[in-house]
Amino acid sequence: MSETTLCPCGSGLALDACCGPYVRGEKPAPTAEALMRSRYSAHCLHAFDYLDTSTHPAMREEVSVDEMRAWSEAVDWKGLEVLSVKGGQPGDETGEVSFVAHYVLGGVPQELREDSFFRCEEGVWYYADGLVHGQEPFRREAPKVGRNEPCPCGSGKKFKKCCGK
């Protein structure tokens, strides 16, 4: 990690002047946003131990470093957008950071939209939980009609000759 390497979090600062010291465990992130940015950087840098230690101790059993590693290593991280920050400043006990992380998986551009929740205990910020936003899958109102079944409109014709055209 050289001084000229830009931080992956998109701050425009050098890694060593931004997320690098947090990811390397040299000092704790001072705010919830700094922790969230450093966790994004940790994904980009494959610093999976940091992702584990920056997760709240009560939540660590729910997190698999191996699963995180497998998913993150398959992803080509492209950028981070911080959408909003609520609380999470020095002296606060909780904070919330909403963000979008852009990435490519299997050649397909994608994004992860999340509201992350953080807790500060004894001056150390931890990732506590997150709400991932996603598109709800399409669910049919009625069972799928086969091409050769009677059309549900009541015409008496086969579906393929009526509404299925």
PDB file of N, CA and C in Angstrom, residues 97-157:
ATOM      1  N   VAL A  97     -25.682   4.462   7.640  1.00  0.00           N
ATOM      2  CA  VAL A  97     -25.114   4.938   6.381  1.00  0.00           C
ATOM      3  C   VAL A  97     -25.791   4.177   5.246  1.00  0.00           C
ATOM      4  N   SER A  98     -26.388   4.932   4.325  1.00  0.00           N
ATOM      5  CA  SER A  98     -26.994   4.341   3.136  1.00  0.00           C
ATOM      6  C   SER A  98     -26.025   4.526   1.982  1.00  0.00           C
ATOM      7  N   PHE A  99     -25.821   3.457   1.220  1.00  0.00           N
ATOM      8  CA  PHE A  99     -24.848   3.528   0.136  1.00  0.00           C
ATOM      9  C   PHE A  99     -25.225   2.617  -1.013  1.00  0.00           C
ATOM     10  N   VAL A 100     -24.548   2.841  -2.137  1.00  0.00           N
ATOM     11  CA  VAL A 100     -24.622   1.957  -3.289  1.00  0.00           C
ATOM     12  C   VAL A 100     -23.193   1.595  -3.651  1.00  0.00           C
ATOM     13  N   ALA A 101     -22.911   0.301  -3.712  1.00  0.00           N
ATOM     14  CA  ALA A 101     -21.604  -0.188  -4.158  1.00  0.00           C
ATOM     15  C   ALA A 101     -21.789  -0.765  -5.551  1.00  0.00           C
ATOM     16  N   HIS A 102     -21.016  -0.251  -6.496  1.00  0.00           N
ATOM     17  CA  HIS A 102     -21.091  -0.715  -7.880  1.00  0.00           C
ATOM     18  C   HIS A 102     -20.030  -1.791  -8.102  1.00  0.00           C
ATOM     19  N   TYR A 103     -20.413  -2.838  -8.832  1.00  0.00           N
ATOM     20  CA  TYR A 103     -19.480  -3.924  -9.102  1.00  0.00           C
ATOM     21  C   TYR A 103     -19.887  -4.660 -10.369  1.00  0.00           C
ATOM     22  N   VAL A 104     -18.985  -5.503 -10.843  1.00  0.00           N
ATOM     23  CA  VAL A 104     -19.261  -6.355 -11.994  1.00  0.00           C
ATOM     24  C   VAL A 104     -19.078  -7.795 -11.531  1.00  0.00           C
ATOM     25  N   LEU A 105     -20.060  -8.627 -11.839  1.00  0.00           N
ATOM     26  CA  LEU A 105     -20.016 -10.042 -11.484  1.00  0.00           C
ATOM     27  C   LEU A 105     -20.349 -10.845 -12.733  1.00  0.00           C
ATOM     28  N   GLY A 106     -19.428 -11.679 -13.159  1.00  0.00           N
ATOM     29  CA  GLY A 106     -19.641 -12.480 -14.360  1.00  0.00           C
ATOM     30  C   GLY A 106     -19.837 -11.634 -15.606  1.00  0.00           C
ATOM     31  N   GLY A 107     -19.191 -10.478 -15.642  1.00  0.00           N
ATOM     32  CA  GLY A 107     -19.294  -9.588 -16.794  1.00  0.00           C
ATOM     33  C   GLY A 107     -20.538  -8.713 -16.797  1.00  0.00           C
ATOM     34  N   VAL A 108     -21.373  -8.823 -15.761  1.00  0.00           N
ATOM     35  CA  VAL A 108     -22.619  -8.065 -15.696  1.00  0.00           C
ATOM     36  C   VAL A 108     -22.509  -6.969 -14.630  1.00  0.00           C
ATOM     37  N   PRO A 109     -22.665  -5.692 -15.030  1.00  0.00           N
ATOM     38  CA  PRO A 109     -22.639  -4.603 -14.037  1.00  0.00           C
ATOM     39  C   PRO A 109     -23.820  -4.747 -13.074  1.00  0.00           C
ATOM     40  N   GLN A 110     -23.528  -4.581 -11.781  1.00  0.00           N
ATOM     41  CA  GLN A 110     -24.568  -4.698 -10.764  1.00  0.00           C
ATOM     42  C   GLN A 110     -24.314  -3.668  -9.678  1.00  0.00           C
ATOM     43  N   GLU A 111     -25.245  -3.588  -8.751  1.00  0.00           N
ATOM     44  CA  GLU A 111     -25.045  -2.704  -7.601  1.00  0.00           C
ATOM     45  C   GLU A 111     -25.671  -3.302  -6.355  1.00  0.00           C
ATOM     46  N   LEU A 112     -25.055  -2.971  -5.247  1.00  0.00           N
ATOM     47  CA  LEU A 112     -25.546  -3.373  -3.932  1.00  0.00           C
ATOM     48  C   LEU A 112     -25.998  -2.105  -3.234  1.00  0.00           C
ATOM     49  N   ARG A 113     -27.287  -2.015  -2.937  1.00  0.00           N
ATOM     50  CA  ARG A 113     -27.847  -0.855  -2.235  1.00  0.00           C
ATOM     51  C   ARG A 113     -28.178  -1.310  -0.829  1.00  0.00           C
ATOM     52  N   GLU A 114     -27.600  -0.644   0.166  1.00  0.00           N
ATOM     53  CA  GLU A 114     -27.783  -1.086   1.545  1.00  0.00           C
ATOM     54  C   GLU A 114     -27.896   0.099   2.490  1.00  0.00           C
ATOM     55  N   ASP A 115     -28.706  -0.077   3.521  1.00  0.00           N
ATOM     56  CA  ASP A 115     -28.718   0.806   4.682  1.00  0.00           C
ATOM     57  C   ASP A 115     -27.987   0.035   5.763  1.00  0.00           C
ATOM     58  N   SER A 116     -26.810   0.524   6.149  1.00  0.00           N
ATOM     59  CA  SER A 116     -25.991  -0.163   7.152  1.00  0.00           C
ATOM     60  C   SER A 116     -26.169   0.510   8.493  1.00  0.00           C
ATOM     61  N   PHE A 117     -26.211  -0.298   9.542  1.00  0.00           N
ATOM     62  CA  PHE A 117     -26.403   0.193  10.904  1.00  0.00           C
ATOM     63  C   PHE A 117     -25.149  -0.106  11.717  1.00  0.00           C
ATOM     64  N   PHE A 118     -24.717   0.883  12.477  1.00  0.00           N
ATOM     65  CA  PHE A 118     -23.459   0.798  13.220  1.00  0.00           C
ATOM     66  C   PHE A 118     -23.695   1.135  14.685  1.00  0.00           C
ATOM     67  N   ARG A 119     -22.839   0.539  15.542  1.00  0.00           N
ATOM     68  CA  ARG A 119     -22.862   0.836  16.984  1.00  0.00           C
ATOM     69  C   ARG A 119     -21.448   1.155  17.425  1.00  0.00           C
ATOM     70  N   CYS A 120     -21.368   2.102  18.336  1.00  0.00           N
ATOM     71  CA  CYS A 120     -20.069   2.470  18.903  1.00  0.00           C
ATOM     72  C   CYS A 120     -20.034   2.019  20.353  1.00  0.00           C
ATOM     73  N   GLU A 121     -19.013   1.240  20.685  1.00  0.00           N
ATOM     74  CA  GLU A 121     -18.835   0.765  22.060  1.00  0.00           C
ATOM     75  C   GLU A 121     -17.402   1.022  22.479  1.00  0.00           C
ATOM     76  N   GLU A 122     -17.259   1.736  23.571  1.00  0.00           N
ATOM     77  CA  GLU A 122     -15.942   2.083  24.119  1.00  0.00           C
ATOM     78  C   GLU A 122     -15.047   2.733  23.064  1.00  0.00           C
ATOM     79  N   GLY A 123     -15.659   3.629  22.278  1.00  0.00           N
ATOM     80  CA  GLY A 123     -14.914   4.388  21.277  1.00  0.00           C
ATOM     81  C   GLY A 123     -14.608   3.646  19.991  1.00  0.00           C
ATOM     82  N   VAL A 124     -15.147   2.440  19.817  1.00  0.00           N
ATOM     83  CA  VAL A 124     -14.892   1.651  18.612  1.00  0.00           C
ATOM     84  C   VAL A 124     -16.220   1.433  17.869  1.00  0.00           C
ATOM     85  N   TRP A 125     -16.232   1.812  16.592  1.00  0.00           N
ATOM     86  CA  TRP A 125     -17.408   1.606  15.752  1.00  0.00           C
ATOM     87  C   TRP A 125     -17.407   0.190  15.191  1.00  0.00           C
ATOM     88  N   TYR A 126     -18.610  -0.412  15.165  1.00  0.00           N
ATOM     89  CA  TYR A 126     -18.798  -1.740  14.613  1.00  0.00           C
ATOM     90  C   TYR A 126     -19.978  -1.735  13.650  1.00  0.00           C
ATOM     91  N   TYR A 127     -19.872  -2.549  12.608  1.00  0.00           N
ATOM     92  CA  TYR A 127     -21.008  -2.817  11.739  1.00  0.00           C
ATOM     93  C   TYR A 127     -21.938  -3.734  12.514  1.00  0.00           C
ATOM     94  N   ALA A 128     -23.221  -3.333  12.671  1.00  0.00           N
ATOM     95  CA  ALA A 128     -24.164  -4.122  13.467  1.00  0.00           C
ATOM     96  C   ALA A 128     -25.160  -4.891  12.613  1.00  0.00           C
ATOM     97  N   ASP A 129     -25.590  -4.295  11.511  1.00  0.00           N
ATOM     98  CA  ASP A 129     -26.600  -4.943  10.683  1.00  0.00           C
ATOM     99  C   ASP A 129     -26.775  -4.135   9.404  1.00  0.00           C
ATOM    100  N   GLY A 130     -27.479  -4.706   8.456  1.00  0.00           N
ATOM    101  CA  GLY A 130     -27.731  -3.997   7.213  1.00  0.00           C
ATOM    102  C   GLY A 130     -29.023  -4.448   6.573  1.00  0.00           C
ATOM    103  N   LEU A 131     -29.643  -3.517   5.875  1.00  0.00           N
ATOM    104  CA  LEU A 131     -30.854  -3.802   5.130  1.00  0.00           C
ATOM    105  C   LEU A 131     -30.517  -3.624   3.655  1.00  0.00           C
ATOM    106  N   VAL A 132     -30.459  -4.734   2.932  1.00  0.00           N
ATOM    107  CA  VAL A 132     -30.128  -4.705   1.508  1.00  0.00           C
ATOM    108  C   VAL A 132     -31.412  -4.465   0.731  1.00  0.00           C
ATOM    109  N   HIS A 133     -31.368  -3.483  -0.163  1.00  0.00           N
ATOM    110  CA  HIS A 133     -32.518  -3.184  -1.015  1.00  0.00           C
ATOM    111  C   HIS A 133     -32.373  -3.990  -2.294  1.00  0.00           C
ATOM    112  N   GLY A 134     -33.451  -4.568  -2.715  1.00  0.00           N
ATOM    113  CA  GLY A 134     -33.419  -5.339  -3.954  1.00  0.00           C
ATOM    114  C   GLY A 134     -34.777  -5.347  -4.599  1.00  0.00           C
ATOM    115  N   GLN A 135     -34.790  -5.740  -5.823  1.00  0.00           N
ATOM    116  CA  GLN A 135     -36.037  -5.836  -6.547  1.00  0.00           C
ATOM    117  C   GLN A 135     -36.738  -7.113  -6.116  1.00  0.00           C
ATOM    118  N   GLU A 136     -37.998  -6.975  -5.760  1.00  0.00           N
ATOM    119  CA  GLU A 136     -38.786  -8.142  -5.390  1.00  0.00           C
ATOM    120  C   GLU A 136     -39.004  -9.004  -6.628  1.00  0.00           C
ATOM    121  N   PRO A 137     -38.885 -10.303  -6.489  1.00  0.00           N
ATOM    122  CA  PRO A 137     -39.114 -11.159  -7.649  1.00  0.00           C
ATOM    123  C   PRO A 137     -40.571 -11.081  -8.113  1.00  0.00           C
ATOM    124  N   PHE A 138     -40.773 -11.222  -9.416  1.00  0.00           N
ATOM    125  CA  PHE A 138     -42.123 -11.225  -9.985  1.00  0.00           C
ATOM    126  C   PHE A 138     -42.847 -12.483  -9.546  1.00  0.00           C
ATOM    127  N   ARG A 139     -44.061 -12.298  -9.055  1.00  0.00           N
ATOM    128  CA  ARG A 139     -44.875 -13.435  -8.656  1.00  0.00           C
ATOM    129  C   ARG A 139     -46.181 -13.386  -9.445  1.00  0.00           C
ATOM    130  N   ARG A 140     -46.527 -14.494 -10.086  1.00  0.00           N
ATOM    131  CA  ARG A 140     -47.774 -14.569 -10.849  1.00  0.00           C
ATOM    132  C   ARG A 140     -48.963 -14.535  -9.913  1.00  0.00           C
ATOM    133  N   GLU A 141     -50.022 -13.892 -10.399  1.00  0.00           N
ATOM    134  CA  GLU A 141     -51.280 -13.878  -9.650  1.00  0.00           C
ATOM    135  C   GLU A 141     -51.989 -15.231  -9.793  1.00  0.00           C
ATOM    136  N   ALA A 142     -51.880 -15.814 -10.974  1.00  0.00           N
ATOM    137  CA  ALA A 142     -52.561 -17.083 -11.257  1.00  0.00           C
ATOM    138  C   ALA A 142     -51.528 -18.079 -11.784  1.00  0.00           C
ATOM    139  N   PRO A 143     -51.853 -19.359 -11.767  1.00  0.00           N
ATOM    140  CA  PRO A 143     -50.921 -20.350 -12.298  1.00  0.00           C
ATOM    141  C   PRO A 143     -50.645 -20.103 -13.783  1.00  0.00           C
ATOM    142  N   LYS A 144     -49.481 -20.497 -14.225  1.00  0.00           N
ATOM    143  CA  LYS A 144     -49.108 -20.352 -15.627  1.00  0.00           C
ATOM    144  C   LYS A 144     -50.000 -21.249 -16.483  1.00  0.00           C
ATOM    145  N   VAL A 145     -50.439 -20.675 -17.610  1.00  0.00           N
ATOM    146  CA  VAL A 145     -51.311 -21.410 -18.520  1.00  0.00           C
ATOM    147  C   VAL A 145     -50.454 -22.014 -19.629  1.00  0.00           C
ATOM    148  N   GLY A 146     -50.612 -23.300 -19.889  1.00  0.00           N
ATOM    149  CA  GLY A 146     -49.892 -23.963 -20.967  1.00  0.00           C
ATOM    150  C   GLY A 146     -50.438 -23.562 -22.328  1.00  0.00           C
ATOM    151  N   ARG A 147     -49.606 -23.650 -23.355  1.00  0.00           N
ATOM    152  CA  ARG A 147     -49.992 -23.239 -24.712  1.00  0.00           C
ATOM    153  C   ARG A 147     -51.219 -23.983 -25.226  1.00  0.00           C
ATOM    154  N   ASN A 148     -51.345 -25.255 -24.885  1.00  0.00           N
ATOM    155  CA  ASN A 148     -52.443 -26.070 -25.424  1.00  0.00           C
ATOM    156  C   ASN A 148     -53.635 -26.179 -24.482  1.00  0.00           C
ATOM    157  N   GLU A 149     -53.624 -25.441 -23.398  1.00  0.00           N
ATOM    158  CA  GLU A 149     -54.753 -25.455 -22.465  1.00  0.00           C
ATOM    159  C   GLU A 149     -55.802 -24.442 -22.916  1.00  0.00           C
ATOM    160  N   PRO A 150     -57.024 -24.611 -22.444  1.00  0.00           N
ATOM    161  CA  PRO A 150     -58.059 -23.628 -22.799  1.00  0.00           C
ATOM    162  C   PRO A 150     -57.668 -22.235 -22.284  1.00  0.00           C
ATOM    163  N   CYS A 151     -57.988 -21.222 -23.079  1.00  0.00           N
ATOM    164  CA  CYS A 151     -57.633 -19.856 -22.700  1.00  0.00           C
ATOM    165  C   CYS A 151     -58.454 -19.441 -21.474  1.00  0.00           C
ATOM    166  N   PRO A 152     -57.821 -18.811 -20.476  1.00  0.00           N
ATOM    167  CA  PRO A 152     -58.542 -18.424 -19.262  1.00  0.00           C
ATOM    168  C   PRO A 152     -59.562 -17.307 -19.502  1.00  0.00           C
ATOM    169  N   CYS A 153     -59.558 -16.692 -20.704  1.00  0.00           N
ATOM    170  CA  CYS A 153     -60.532 -15.622 -20.964  1.00  0.00           C
ATOM    171  C   CYS A 153     -61.934 -16.173 -21.209  1.00  0.00           C
ATOM    172  N   GLY A 154     -62.046 -17.505 -21.431  1.00  0.00           N
ATOM    173  CA  GLY A 154     -63.358 -18.121 -21.627  1.00  0.00           C
ATOM    174  C   GLY A 154     -63.804 -18.211 -23.070  1.00  0.00           C
ATOM    175  N   SER A 155     -62.922 -17.948 -24.020  1.00  0.00           N
ATOM    176  CA  SER A 155     -63.292 -17.971 -25.442  1.00  0.00           C
ATOM    177  C   SER A 155     -63.542 -19.382 -25.968  1.00  0.00           C
ATOM    178  N   GLY A 156     -63.006 -20.385 -25.276  1.00  0.00           N
ATOM    179  CA  GLY A 156     -63.127 -21.760 -25.742  1.00  0.00           C
ATOM    180  C   GLY A 156     -61.986 -22.171 -26.659  1.00  0.00           C
ATOM    181  N   LYS A 157     -61.135 -21.213 -27.048  1.00  0.00           N
ATOM    182  CA  LYS A 157     -59.984 -21.511 -27.896  1.00  0.00           C
ATOM    183  C   LYS A 157     -58.808 -21.927 -27.031  1.00  0.00           C
TER     184      LYS A 157
END
